[in-house]
Coordinates of C-alpha atoms in Angstrom, one line a residue:
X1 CA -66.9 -31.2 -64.0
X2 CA -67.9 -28.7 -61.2
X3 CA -65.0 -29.6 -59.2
X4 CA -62.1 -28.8 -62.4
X5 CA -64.2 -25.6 -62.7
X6 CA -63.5 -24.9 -59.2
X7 CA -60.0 -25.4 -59.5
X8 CA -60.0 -23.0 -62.3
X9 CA -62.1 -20.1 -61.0
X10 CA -60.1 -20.7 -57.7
X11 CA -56.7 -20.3 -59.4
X12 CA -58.1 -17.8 -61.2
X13 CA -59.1 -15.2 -58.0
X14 CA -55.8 -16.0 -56.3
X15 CA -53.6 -14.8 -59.2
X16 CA -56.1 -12.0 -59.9
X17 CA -55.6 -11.0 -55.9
X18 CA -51.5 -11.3 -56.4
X19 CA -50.8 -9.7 -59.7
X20 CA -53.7 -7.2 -60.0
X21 CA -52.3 -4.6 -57.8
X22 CA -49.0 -4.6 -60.2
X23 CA -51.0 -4.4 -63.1
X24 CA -52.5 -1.0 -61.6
X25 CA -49.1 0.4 -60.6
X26 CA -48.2 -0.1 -64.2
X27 CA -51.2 1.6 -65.7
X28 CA -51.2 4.5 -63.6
X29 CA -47.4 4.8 -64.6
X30 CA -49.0 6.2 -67.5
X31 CA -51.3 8.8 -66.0
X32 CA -50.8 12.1 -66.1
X33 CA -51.6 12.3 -63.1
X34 CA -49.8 12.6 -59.6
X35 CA -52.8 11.4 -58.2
X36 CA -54.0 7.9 -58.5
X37 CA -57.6 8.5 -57.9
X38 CA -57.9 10.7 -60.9
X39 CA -57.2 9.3 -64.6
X40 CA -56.5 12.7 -66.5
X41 CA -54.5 11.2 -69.7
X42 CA -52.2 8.5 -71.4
X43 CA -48.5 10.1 -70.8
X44 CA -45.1 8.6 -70.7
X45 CA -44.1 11.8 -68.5
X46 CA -42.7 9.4 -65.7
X47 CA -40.6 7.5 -67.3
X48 CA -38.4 10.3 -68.9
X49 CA -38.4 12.3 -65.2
X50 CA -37.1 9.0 -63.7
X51 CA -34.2 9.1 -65.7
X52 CA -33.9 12.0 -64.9
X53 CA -33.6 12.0 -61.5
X54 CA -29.8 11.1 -60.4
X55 CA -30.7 10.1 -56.7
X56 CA -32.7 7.4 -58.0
X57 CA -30.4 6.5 -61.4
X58 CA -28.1 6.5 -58.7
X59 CA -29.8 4.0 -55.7
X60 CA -31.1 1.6 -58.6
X61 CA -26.8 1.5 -59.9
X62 CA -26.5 0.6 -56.1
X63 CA -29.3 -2.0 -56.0
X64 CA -28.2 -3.9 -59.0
X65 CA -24.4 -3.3 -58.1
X66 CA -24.9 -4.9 -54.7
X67 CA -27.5 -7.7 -56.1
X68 CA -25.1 -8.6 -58.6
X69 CA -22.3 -8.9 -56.9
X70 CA -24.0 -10.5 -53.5
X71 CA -26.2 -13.3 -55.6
X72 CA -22.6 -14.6 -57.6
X73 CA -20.9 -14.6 -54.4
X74 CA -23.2 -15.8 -52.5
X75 CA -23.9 -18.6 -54.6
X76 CA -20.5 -19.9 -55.4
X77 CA -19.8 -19.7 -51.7
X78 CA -23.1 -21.8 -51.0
X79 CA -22.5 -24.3 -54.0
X80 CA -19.2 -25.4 -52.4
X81 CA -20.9 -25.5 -48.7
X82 CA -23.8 -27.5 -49.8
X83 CA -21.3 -30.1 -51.2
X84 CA -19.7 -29.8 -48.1
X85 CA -22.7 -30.4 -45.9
X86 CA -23.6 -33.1 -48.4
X87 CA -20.7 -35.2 -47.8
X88 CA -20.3 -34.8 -44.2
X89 CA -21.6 -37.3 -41.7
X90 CA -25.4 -37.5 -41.0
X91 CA -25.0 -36.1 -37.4
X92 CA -23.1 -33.3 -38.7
X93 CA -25.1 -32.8 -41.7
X94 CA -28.2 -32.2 -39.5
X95 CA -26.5 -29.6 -37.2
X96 CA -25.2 -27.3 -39.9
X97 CA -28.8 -27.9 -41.3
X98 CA -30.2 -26.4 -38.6
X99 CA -27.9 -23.6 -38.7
X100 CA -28.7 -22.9 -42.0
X101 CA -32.7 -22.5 -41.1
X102 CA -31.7 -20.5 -38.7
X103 CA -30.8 -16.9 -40.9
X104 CA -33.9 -18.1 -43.1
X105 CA -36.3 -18.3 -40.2
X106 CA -35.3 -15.6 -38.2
X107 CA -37.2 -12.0 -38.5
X108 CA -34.8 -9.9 -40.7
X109 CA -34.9 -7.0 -38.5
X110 CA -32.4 -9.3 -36.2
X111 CA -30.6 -9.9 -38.9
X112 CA -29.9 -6.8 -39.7
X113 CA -29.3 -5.5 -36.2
X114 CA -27.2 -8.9 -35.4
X115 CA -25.0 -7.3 -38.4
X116 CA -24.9 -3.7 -37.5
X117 CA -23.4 -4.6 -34.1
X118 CA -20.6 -7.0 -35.6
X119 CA -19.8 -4.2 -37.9
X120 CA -19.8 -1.1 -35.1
X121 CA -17.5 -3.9 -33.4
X122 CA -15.4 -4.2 -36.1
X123 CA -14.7 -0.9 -36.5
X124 CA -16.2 -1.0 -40.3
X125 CA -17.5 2.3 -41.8
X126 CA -20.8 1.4 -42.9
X127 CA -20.8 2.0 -46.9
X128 CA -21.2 0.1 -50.1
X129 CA -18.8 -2.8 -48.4
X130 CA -20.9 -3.7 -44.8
X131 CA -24.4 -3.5 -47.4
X132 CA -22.7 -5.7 -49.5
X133 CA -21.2 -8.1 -46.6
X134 CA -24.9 -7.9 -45.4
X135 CA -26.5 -9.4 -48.3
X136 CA -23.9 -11.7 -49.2
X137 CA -24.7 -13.2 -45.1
X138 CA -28.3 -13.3 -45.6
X139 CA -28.3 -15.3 -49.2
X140 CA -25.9 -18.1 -48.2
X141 CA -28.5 -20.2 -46.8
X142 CA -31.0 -19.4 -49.5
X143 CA -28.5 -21.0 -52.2
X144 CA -27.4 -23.9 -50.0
X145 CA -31.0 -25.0 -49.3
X146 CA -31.1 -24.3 -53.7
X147 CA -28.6 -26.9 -54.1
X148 CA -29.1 -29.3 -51.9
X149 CA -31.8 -31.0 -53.6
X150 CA -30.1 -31.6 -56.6
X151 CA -27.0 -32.9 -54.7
X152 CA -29.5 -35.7 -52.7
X153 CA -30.5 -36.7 -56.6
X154 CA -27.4 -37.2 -58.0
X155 CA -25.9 -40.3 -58.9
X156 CA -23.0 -41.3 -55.6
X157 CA -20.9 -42.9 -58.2
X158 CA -20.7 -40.1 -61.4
X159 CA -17.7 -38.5 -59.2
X160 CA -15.7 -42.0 -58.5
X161 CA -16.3 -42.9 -62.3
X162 CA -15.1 -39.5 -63.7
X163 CA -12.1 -40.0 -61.5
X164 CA -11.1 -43.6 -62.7
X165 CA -11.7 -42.3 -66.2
X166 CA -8.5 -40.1 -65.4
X167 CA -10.5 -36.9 -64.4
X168 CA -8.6 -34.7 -62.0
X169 CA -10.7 -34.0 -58.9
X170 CA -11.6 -30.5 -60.1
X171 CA -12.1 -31.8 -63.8
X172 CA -15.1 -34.1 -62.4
X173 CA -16.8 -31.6 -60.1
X174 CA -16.7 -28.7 -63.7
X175 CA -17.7 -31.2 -66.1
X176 CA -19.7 -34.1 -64.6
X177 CA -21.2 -32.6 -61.4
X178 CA -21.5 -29.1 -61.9
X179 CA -23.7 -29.7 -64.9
X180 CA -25.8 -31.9 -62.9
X181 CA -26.6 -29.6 -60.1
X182 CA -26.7 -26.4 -62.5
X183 CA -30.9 -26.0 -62.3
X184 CA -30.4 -25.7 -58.4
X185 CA -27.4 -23.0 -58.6
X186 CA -29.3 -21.6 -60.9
X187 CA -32.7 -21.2 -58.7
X188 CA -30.4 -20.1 -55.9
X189 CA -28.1 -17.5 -57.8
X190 CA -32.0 -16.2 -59.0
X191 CA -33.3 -16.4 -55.7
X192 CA -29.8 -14.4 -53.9
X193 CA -30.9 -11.6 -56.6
X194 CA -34.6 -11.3 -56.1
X195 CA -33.9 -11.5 -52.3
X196 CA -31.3 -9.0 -52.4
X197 CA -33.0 -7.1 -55.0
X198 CA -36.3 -6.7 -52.7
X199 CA -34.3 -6.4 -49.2
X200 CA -35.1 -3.1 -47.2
X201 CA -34.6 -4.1 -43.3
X202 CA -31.1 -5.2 -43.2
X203 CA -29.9 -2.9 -45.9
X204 CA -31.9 0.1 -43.6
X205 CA -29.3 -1.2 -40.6
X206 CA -25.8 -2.2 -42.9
X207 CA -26.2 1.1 -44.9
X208 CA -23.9 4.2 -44.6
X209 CA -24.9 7.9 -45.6
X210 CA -24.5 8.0 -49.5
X211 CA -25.5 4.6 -50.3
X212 CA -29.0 4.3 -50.6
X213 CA -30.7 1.4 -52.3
X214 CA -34.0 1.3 -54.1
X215 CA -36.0 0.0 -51.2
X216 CA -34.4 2.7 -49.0
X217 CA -35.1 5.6 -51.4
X218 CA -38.4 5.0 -51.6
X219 CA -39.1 4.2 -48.0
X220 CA -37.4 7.4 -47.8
X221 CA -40.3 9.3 -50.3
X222 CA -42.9 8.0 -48.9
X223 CA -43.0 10.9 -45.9
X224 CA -43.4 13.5 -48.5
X225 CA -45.9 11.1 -50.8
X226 CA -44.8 8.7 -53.4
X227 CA -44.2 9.7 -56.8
X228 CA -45.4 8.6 -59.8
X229 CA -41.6 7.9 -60.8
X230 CA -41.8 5.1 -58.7
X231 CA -45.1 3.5 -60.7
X232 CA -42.7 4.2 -63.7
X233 CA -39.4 2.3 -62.2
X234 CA -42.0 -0.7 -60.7
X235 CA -43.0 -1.1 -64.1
X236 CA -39.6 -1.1 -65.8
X237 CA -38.7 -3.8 -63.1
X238 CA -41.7 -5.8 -63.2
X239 CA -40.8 -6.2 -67.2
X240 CA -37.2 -6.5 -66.9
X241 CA -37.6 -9.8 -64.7
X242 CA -40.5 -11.2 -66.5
X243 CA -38.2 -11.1 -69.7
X244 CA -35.3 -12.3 -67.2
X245 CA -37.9 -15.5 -66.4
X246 CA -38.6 -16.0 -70.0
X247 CA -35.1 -15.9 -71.1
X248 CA -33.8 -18.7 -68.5
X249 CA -36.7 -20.7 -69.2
X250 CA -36.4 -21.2 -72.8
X251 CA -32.6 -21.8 -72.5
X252 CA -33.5 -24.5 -69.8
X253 CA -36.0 -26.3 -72.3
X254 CA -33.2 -26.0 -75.1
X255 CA -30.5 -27.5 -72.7
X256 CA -32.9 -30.4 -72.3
X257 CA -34.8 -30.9 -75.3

């Protein structure tokens, strides 16, 4: 009995220690405030400013543009190479493995700076097209390691079936092993977005002038003092992805209840 109460007060603490802090931010977005020492009323000031303000309107367009568009590439490109590194060879499949850890495991400020020279070599103008290039590069190994569990899971012989039934190869890999693997695309298109979403480093070396992102904006604010805008936009995006979560979840219970 001591030891399940343990557990709970222990549980309890460490999700008290991660999700307190945004609980504040969201509170004071209400505060009339600038200051977060000092409570002087319940207002919802910020959030009309932060609509108002076009250079953040415009870097959060930017960040969900680019999130978008990098977490559905990303993740069809890393579906069809995890069922390439699937199928290959085990020697093989253990190499590109390890080159897949690699952009996981190493610091993103090399990332980003890896980038920025291949793109000065190039000759690219650094813009919307090198940030988005960026964080397409940096997801593909998030997605593959996504899907490659459910790959290791599935049946060998659902494909060879499918295909004696008279399904065309592209037939079986839509209807019999897409399905399948869906969950792990699905965790890997949400975990491109989040990552992408959240990136500062490498978009702070792939970015051109005119194209700032969220992360950069406010990294940008923060030498004059943060403003209470950004409590406000925290908040919306807090509550936005907590109803995203909520969303998937029930239409995963529905798909298999």
């Amino acid at each position: 009995m001591v030891k399940k109460a343990f557990k709970y007060i222990y549980v309890t603490l460490l999700y008290l220690f991660l999700y307190l802090p945004i609980f504040l931010l969201i509170i004071y977005s209400f505060n009339d405030s600038k200051y977060r020492g000092n409570w002087s009323g319940f207002t919802f000031r910020w959030y009309q400013e932060l609509f108002r303000d076009r250079t953040i309107v415009a870097a959060l367009y930017n960040t969900f543009t680019i999130a978008l568009l990098a977490s559905l590439i990303a993740t069809i490109i890393g579906t069809v190479s995890a069922i390439a590194i699937h199928n290959m060879s085990p020697r093989s499949k253990v190499f590109f493995m390890n080159i897949t850890y690699l952009p996981v495991l190493n610091p993103d400020i090399v990332i980003g700076i890896s980038l920025l020279a291949l793109f000065v070599w190039m000759q690219l103008k650094l813009g919307f097209v090198t940030l988005l290039l960026a964080h397409i590069t940096f997801n593909i190994p998030y997605v593959i390691l996504a899907v490659l569990p459910k790959l290791k899971q599935l049946n060998p012989h659902l494909e060879e079936a499918a295909l004696d039934l008279g399904a065309t190869p592209m037939q079986a890999f839509l209807k019999v092993i897409l399905p399948e693997i869906m969950p792990g695309v699905i965790t890997g298109a949400l975990l491109a977005f989040t990552l992408s979403l959240d990136d500062f480093m490498v978009s702070f070396f792939t970015t051109g002038s005119g194209v700032n992102t969220l992360s950069i904006k406010i990294y940008s604010m923060t030498k004059l003092g943060v403003s209470p805008k950004i409590n406000a936009l925290s908040a919306l995006l807090f509550v936005g992805v907590i109803s995203m979560l909520g969303i998937l979840q029930a239409r995963i219970r529905k798909i298999y209840d």
